[in-house]
C-alpha positions as a LaTeX table, in Angstrom:
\begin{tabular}{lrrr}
\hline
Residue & $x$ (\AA) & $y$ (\AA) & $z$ (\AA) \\
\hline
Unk1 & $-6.38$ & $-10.34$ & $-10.98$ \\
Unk2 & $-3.10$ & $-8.71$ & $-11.25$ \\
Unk3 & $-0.35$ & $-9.90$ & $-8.12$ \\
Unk4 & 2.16 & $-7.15$ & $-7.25$ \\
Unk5 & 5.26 & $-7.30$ & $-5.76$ \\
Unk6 & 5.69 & $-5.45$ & $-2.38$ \\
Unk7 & 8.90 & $-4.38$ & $-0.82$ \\
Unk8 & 10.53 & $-1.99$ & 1.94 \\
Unk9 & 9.30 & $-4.05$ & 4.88 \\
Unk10 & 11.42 & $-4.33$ & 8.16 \\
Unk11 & 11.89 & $-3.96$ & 11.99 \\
Unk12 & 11.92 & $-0.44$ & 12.60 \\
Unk13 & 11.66 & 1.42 & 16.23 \\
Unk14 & 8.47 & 3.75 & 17.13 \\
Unk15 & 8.76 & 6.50 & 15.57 \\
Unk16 & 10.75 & 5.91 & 12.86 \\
Unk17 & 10.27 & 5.36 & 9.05 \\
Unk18 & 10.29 & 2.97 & 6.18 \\
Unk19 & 9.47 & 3.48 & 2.46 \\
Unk20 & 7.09 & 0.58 & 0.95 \\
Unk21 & 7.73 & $-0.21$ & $-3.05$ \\
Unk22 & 5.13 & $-2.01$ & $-5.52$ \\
Unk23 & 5.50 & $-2.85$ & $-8.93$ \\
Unk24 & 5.78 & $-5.62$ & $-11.65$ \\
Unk25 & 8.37 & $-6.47$ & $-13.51$ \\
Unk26 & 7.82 & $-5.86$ & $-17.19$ \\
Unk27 & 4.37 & $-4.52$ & $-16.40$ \\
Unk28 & 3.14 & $-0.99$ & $-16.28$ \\
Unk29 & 0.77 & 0.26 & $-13.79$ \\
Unk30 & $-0.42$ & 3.97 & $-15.42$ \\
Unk31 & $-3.66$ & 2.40 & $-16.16$ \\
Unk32 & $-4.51$ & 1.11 & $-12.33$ \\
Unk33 & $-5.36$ & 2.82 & $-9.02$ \\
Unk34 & $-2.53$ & 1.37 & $-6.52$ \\
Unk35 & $-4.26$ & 0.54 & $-3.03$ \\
Unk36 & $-2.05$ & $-0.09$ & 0.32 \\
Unk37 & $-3.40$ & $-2.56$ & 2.57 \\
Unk38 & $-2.27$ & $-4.18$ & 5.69 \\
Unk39 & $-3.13$ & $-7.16$ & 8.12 \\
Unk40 & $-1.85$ & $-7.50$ & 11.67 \\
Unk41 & $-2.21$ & $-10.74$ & 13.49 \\
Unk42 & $-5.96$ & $-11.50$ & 14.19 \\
Unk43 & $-6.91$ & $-8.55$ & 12.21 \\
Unk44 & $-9.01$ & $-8.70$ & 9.11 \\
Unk45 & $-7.47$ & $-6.78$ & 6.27 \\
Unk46 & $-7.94$ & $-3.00$ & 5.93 \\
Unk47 & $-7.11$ & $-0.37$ & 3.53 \\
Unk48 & $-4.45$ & 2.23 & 4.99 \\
Unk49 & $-3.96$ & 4.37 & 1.26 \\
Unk50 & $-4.63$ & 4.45 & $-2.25$ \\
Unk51 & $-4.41$ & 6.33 & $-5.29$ \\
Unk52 & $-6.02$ & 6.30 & $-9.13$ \\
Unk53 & $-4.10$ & 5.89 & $-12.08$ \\
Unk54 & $-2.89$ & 9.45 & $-12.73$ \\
Unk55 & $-2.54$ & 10.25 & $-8.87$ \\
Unk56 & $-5.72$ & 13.02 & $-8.86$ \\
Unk57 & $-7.20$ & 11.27 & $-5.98$ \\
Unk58 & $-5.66$ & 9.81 & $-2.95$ \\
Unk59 & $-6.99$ & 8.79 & 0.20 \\
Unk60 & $-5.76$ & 7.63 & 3.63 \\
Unk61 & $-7.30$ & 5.52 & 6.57 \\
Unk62 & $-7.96$ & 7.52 & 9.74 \\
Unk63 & $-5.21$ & 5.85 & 11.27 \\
Unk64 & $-2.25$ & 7.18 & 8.97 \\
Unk65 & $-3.44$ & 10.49 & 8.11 \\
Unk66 & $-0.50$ & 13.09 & 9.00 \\
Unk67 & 2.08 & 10.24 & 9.08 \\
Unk68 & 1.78 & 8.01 & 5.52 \\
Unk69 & 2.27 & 9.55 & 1.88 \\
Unk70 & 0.92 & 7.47 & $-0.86$ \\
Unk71 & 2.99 & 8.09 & $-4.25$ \\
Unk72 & 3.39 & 6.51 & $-7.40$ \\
Unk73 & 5.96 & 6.93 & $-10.66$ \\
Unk74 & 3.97 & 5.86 & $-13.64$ \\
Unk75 & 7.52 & 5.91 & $-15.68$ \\
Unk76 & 9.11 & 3.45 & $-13.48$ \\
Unk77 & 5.70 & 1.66 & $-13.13$ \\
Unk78 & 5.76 & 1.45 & $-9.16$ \\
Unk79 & 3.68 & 3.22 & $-6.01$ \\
Unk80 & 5.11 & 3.72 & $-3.01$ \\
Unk81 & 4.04 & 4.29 & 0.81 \\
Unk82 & 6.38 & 6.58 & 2.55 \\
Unk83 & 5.90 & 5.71 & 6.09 \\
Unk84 & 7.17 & 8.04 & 8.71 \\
Unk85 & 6.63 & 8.29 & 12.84 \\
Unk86 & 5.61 & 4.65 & 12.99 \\
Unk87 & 3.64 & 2.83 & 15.80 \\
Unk88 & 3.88 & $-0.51$ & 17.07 \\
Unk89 & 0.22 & $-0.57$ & 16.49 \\
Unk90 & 1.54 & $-0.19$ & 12.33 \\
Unk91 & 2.75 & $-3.78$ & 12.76 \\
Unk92 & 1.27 & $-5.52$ & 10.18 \\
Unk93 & 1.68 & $-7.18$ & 6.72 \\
Unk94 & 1.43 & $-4.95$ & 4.04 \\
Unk95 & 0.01 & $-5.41$ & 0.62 \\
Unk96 & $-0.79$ & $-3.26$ & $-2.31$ \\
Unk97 & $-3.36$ & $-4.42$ & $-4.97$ \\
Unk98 & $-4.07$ & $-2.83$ & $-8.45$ \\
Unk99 & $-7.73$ & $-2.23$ & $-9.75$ \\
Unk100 & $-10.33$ & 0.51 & $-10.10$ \\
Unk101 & $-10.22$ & 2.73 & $-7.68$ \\
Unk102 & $-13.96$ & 1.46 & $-6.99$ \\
Unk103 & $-12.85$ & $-2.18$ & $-6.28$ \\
Unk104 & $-10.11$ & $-0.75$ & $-4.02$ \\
Unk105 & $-12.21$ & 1.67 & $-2.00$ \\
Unk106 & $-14.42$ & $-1.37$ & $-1.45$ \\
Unk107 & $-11.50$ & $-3.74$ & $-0.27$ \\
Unk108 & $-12.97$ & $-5.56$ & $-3.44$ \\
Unk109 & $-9.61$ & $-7.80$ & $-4.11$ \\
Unk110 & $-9.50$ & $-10.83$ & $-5.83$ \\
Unk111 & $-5.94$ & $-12.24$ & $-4.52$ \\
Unk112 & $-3.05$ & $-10.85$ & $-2.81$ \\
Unk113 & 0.65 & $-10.98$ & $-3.46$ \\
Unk114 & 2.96 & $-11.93$ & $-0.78$ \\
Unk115 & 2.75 & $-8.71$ & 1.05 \\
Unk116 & 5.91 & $-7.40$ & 3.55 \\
Unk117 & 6.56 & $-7.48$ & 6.56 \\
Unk118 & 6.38 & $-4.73$ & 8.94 \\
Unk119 & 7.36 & $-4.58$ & 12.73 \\
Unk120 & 7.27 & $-1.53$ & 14.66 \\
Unk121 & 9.29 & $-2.16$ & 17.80 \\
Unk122 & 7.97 & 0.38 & 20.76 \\
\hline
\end{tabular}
């Protein structure tokens, strides 16, 4: 299973915005769909975004429709999750995986990479 590196976390106020980076050093990701993940305290882990390998098909939990943009940058090998008019109810750690896009629909995810923090202060 391939670990990513996740970046862009912080403490941000409601309604505000923060721009989530994954990629691998010296690794490239054209060949993976990206998926965006997150798990708040006493929450299982659920999907919030993902996208296949040449970006034709991109979806978004319920929850973030409207307010998260799922990109990725196959020349600079990374995926991003612009974040914008955040929620407290956002605070979570978030992760990004790469697989099929069928493993990642299904939350099917072998192992996780540290993930980043998130805090949405209201």
């Amino acid at each position: 299973q391939l670990q990513l590196v996740e970046s862009g976390g912080g403490l941000v106020q409601s309604g505000g915005s923060l721009r989530l980076s994954c990629a691998r050093a010296q690794f490239t990701l054209e060949h993976y769909a990206i998926g965006w993940f997150r798990q708040a305290p006493g929450k299982e882990r659920e999907g919030v975004s993902c996208i296949s390998d040449r970006g034709s098909t991109i979806k978004y939990a319920d929850s973030v429709k409207g307010r998260f943009t799922i990109s990725r940058d196959n020349a600079k090998s990374a995926v991003y999750l612009q974040m914008n008019s955040l929620k407290p109810e956002d605070t979570a750690v978030y992760y990004c995986a790469a697989d099929r896009l069928s493993a990642i629909l299904r939350n099917a995810i072998g192992s996780w990479g540290q993930g980043t923090q998130v805090t949405v202060s209201s």
